[in-house]
mmCIF file of C-alpha atoms in Angstrom:
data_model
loop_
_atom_site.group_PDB
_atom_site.id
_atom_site.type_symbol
_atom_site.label_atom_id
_atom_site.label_comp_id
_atom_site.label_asym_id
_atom_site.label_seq_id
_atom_site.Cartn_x
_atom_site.Cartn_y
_atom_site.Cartn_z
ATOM 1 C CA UNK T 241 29.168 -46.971 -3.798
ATOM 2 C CA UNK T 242 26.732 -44.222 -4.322
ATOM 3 C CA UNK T 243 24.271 -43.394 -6.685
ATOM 4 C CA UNK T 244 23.987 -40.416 -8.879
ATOM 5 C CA UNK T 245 20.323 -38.110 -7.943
ATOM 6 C CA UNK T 246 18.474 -36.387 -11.008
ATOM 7 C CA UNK T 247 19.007 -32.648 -10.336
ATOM 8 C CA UNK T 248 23.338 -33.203 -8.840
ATOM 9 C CA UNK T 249 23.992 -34.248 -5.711
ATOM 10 C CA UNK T 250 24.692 -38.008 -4.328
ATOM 11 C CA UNK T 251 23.019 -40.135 -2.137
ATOM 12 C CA UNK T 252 23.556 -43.602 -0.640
ATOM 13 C CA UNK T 253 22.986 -46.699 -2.997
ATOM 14 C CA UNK T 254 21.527 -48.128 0.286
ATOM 15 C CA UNK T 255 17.636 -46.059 -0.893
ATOM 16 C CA UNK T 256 15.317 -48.502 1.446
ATOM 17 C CA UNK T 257 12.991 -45.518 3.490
ATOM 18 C CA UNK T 258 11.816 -45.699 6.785
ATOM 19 C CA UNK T 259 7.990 -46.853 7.482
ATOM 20 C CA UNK T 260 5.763 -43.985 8.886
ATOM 21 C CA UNK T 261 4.314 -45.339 11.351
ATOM 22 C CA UNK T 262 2.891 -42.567 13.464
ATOM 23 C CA UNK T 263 -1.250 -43.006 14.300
ATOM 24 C CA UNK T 264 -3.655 -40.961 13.046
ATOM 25 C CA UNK T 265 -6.109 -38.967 15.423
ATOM 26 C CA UNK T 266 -9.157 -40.482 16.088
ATOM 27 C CA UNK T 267 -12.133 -38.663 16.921
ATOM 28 C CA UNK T 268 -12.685 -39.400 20.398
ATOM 29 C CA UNK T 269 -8.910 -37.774 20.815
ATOM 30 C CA UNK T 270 -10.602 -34.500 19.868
ATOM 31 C CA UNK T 271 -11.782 -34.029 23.040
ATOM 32 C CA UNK T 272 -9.031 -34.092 25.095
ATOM 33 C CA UNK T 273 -7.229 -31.669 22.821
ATOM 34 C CA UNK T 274 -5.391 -28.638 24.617
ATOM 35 C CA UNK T 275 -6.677 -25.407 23.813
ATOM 36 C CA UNK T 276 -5.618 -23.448 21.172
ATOM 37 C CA UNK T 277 -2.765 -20.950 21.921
ATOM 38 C CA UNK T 278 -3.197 -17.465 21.446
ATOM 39 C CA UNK T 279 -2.009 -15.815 18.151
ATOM 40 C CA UNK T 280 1.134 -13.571 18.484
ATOM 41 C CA UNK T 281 -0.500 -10.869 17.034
ATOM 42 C CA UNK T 282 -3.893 -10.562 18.921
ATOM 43 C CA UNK T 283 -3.697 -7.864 21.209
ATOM 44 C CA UNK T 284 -4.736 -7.330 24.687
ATOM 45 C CA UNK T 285 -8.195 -5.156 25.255
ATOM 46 C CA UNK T 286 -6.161 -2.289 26.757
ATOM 47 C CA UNK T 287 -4.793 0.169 24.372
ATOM 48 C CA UNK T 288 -1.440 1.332 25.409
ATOM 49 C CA UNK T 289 -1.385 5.068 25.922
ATOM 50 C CA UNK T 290 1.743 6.072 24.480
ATOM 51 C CA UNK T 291 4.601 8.159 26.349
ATOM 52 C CA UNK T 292 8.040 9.255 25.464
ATOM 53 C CA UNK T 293 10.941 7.857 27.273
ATOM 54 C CA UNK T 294 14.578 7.964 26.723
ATOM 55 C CA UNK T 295 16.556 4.801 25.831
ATOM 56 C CA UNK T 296 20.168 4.064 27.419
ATOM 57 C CA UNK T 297 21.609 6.420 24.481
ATOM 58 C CA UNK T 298 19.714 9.597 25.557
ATOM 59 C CA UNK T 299 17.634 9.367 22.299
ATOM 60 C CA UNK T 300 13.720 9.595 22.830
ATOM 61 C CA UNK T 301 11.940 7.236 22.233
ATOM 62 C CA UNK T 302 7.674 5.829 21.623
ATOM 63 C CA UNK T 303 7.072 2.281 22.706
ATOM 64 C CA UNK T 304 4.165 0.956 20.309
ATOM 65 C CA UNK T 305 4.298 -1.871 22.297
ATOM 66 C CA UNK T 306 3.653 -2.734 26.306
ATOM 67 C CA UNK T 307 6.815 -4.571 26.628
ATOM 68 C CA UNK T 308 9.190 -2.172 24.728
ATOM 69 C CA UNK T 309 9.960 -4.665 21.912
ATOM 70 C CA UNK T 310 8.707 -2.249 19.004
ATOM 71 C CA UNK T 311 9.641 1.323 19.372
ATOM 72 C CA UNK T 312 9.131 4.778 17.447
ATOM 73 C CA UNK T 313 12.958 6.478 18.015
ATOM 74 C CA UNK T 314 14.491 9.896 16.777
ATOM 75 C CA UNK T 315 17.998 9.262 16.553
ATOM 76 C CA UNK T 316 21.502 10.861 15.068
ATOM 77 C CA UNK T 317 23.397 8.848 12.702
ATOM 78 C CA UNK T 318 25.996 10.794 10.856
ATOM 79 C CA UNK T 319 24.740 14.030 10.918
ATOM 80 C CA UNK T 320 21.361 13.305 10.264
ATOM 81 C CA UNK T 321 17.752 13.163 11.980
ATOM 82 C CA UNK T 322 16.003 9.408 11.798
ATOM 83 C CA UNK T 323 12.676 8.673 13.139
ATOM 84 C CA UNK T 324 12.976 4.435 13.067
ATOM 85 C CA UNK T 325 10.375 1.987 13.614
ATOM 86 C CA UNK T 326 12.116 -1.043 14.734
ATOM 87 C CA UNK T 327 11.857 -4.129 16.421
ATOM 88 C CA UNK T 328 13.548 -4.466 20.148
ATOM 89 C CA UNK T 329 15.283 -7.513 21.864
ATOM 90 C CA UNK T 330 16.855 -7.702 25.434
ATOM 91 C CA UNK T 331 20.195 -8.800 25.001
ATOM 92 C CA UNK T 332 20.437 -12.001 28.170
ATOM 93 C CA UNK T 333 24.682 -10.981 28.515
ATOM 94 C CA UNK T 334 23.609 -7.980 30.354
ATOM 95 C CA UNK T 335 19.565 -7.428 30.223
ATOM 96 C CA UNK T 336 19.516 -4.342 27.769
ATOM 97 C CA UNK T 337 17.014 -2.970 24.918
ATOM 98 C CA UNK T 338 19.328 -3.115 21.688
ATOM 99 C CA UNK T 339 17.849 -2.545 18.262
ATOM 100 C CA UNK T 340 17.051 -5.543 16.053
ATOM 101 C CA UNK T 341 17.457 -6.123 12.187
ATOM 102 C CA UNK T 342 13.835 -5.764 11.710
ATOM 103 C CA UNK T 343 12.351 -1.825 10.673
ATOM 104 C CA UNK T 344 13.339 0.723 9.135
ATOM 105 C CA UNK T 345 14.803 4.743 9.427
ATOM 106 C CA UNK T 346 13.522 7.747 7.919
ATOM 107 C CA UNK T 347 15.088 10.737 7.205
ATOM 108 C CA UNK T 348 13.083 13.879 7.971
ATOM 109 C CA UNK T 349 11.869 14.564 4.633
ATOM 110 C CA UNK T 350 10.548 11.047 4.528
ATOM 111 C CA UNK T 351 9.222 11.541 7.459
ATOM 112 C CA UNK T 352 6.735 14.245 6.664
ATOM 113 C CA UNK T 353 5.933 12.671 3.256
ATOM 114 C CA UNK T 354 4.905 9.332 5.915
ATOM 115 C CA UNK T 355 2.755 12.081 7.755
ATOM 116 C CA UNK T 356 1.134 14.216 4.905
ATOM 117 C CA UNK T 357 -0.069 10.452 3.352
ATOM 118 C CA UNK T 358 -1.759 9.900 6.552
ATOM 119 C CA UNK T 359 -5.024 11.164 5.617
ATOM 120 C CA UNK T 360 -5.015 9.240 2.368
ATOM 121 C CA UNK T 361 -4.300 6.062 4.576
ATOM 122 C CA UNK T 362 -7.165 6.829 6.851
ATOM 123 C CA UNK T 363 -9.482 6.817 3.643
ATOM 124 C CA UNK T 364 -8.928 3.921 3.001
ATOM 125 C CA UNK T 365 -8.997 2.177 6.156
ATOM 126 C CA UNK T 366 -12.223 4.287 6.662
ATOM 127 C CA UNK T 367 -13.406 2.045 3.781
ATOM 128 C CA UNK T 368 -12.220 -0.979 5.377
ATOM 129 C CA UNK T 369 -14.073 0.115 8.651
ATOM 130 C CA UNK T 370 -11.115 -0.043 11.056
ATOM 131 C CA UNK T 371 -11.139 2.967 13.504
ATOM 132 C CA UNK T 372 -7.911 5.174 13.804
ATOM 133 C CA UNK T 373 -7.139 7.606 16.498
ATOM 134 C CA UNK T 374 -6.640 11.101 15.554
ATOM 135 C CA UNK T 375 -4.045 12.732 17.251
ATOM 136 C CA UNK T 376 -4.394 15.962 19.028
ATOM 137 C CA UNK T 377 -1.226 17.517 19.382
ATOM 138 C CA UNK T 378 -1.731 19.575 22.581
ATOM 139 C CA UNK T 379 -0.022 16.217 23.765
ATOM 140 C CA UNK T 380 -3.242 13.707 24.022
ATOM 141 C CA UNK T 381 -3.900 10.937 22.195
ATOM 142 C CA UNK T 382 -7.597 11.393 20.667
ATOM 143 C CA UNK T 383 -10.456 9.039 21.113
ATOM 144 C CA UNK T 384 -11.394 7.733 17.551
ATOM 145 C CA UNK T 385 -14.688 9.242 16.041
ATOM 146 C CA UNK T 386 -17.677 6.736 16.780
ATOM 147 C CA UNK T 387 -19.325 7.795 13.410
ATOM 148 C CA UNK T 388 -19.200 10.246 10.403
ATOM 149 C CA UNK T 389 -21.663 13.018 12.820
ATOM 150 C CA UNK T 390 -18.767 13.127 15.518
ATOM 151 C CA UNK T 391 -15.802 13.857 12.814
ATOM 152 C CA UNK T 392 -18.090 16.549 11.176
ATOM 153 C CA UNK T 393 -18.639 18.021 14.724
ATOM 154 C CA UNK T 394 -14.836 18.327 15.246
ATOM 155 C CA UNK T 395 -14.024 20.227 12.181
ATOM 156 C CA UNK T 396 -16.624 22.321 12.987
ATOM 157 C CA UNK T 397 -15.544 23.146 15.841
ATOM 158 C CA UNK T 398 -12.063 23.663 14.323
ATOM 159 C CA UNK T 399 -13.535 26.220 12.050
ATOM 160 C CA UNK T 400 -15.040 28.070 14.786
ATOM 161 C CA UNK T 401 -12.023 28.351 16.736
ATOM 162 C CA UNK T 402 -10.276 29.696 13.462
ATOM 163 C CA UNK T 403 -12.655 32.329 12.944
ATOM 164 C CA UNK T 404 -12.867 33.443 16.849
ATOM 165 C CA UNK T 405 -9.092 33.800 16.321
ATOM 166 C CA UNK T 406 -9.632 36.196 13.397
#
């Protein structure tokens, strides 16, 4: 009838397994191979210059993505200010942006601890040599600093500006 497996479970006494008979590549099947496809994650060359928007419940929104699929959203959810990074679908019943399982919502105060460890981050992807863009928040997205010379000459600059105030 059937036959007991090691670790639970039962099986079929009947334990005759299938040849595999599939071929093995040769080489000269190498070159008619189709090209690789491109990762999900490599980007396109253009950055995306970022712009707020409003979704379909009046809550503004940043889409860190061209196609809308991963958004930056301040939202109200029982009394209390979120900004959520979250991942996007379109539902097919009736071609709307709904909010998917994947992200996650910060309150305020988690919010600004995110923002005050910013600089910390950017040390250490400074190390890694990956450029970051410095936000100006006159409402422009900064270029990012070529080298150390063109950071120093925008603080400087800062400090002037501080002292012409005075």
């Amino acid at each position: 009838m059937y036959a007991k497996r090691g670790r639970g479970g039962f099986r079929s006494a009947n334990t005759s397994k299938k040849p595999f008979n599939k071929k093995r590549a040769s080489p000269s099947d190498d070159e008619s191979a189709p090209a690789p496809k491109k990762a999900k994650n490599d980007a396109d060359d253009e950055p995306l210059v970022p712009k707020l928007e409003t979704d379909d419940d009046k809550n503004p929104f940043v889409a860190l993505k061209a196609n809308g699929t991963r958004r930056v959203t301040v939202s109200d959810f029982k009394g209390q200010t979120l900004v959520s990074i979250r991942e996007y679908y379109e539902d097919k019943a009736d071609g709307l942006m709904k909010p998917g399982k994947k992200g996650i919502s910060l309150p305020v105060d988690q919010y600004n601890a995110l923002l005050a460890a910013a600089p910390l981050l950017e040390t250490v992807l400074a190390e890694r040599e990956e450029k970051t863009l410095r936000p100006q928040y006159e409402g422009e997205v900064a270029k990012p600093a070529d080298d150390k010379k063109d950071a120093e000459a925008g603080a400087n600059a800062e400090e002037e500006e501080e002292k012409d105030d005075e």
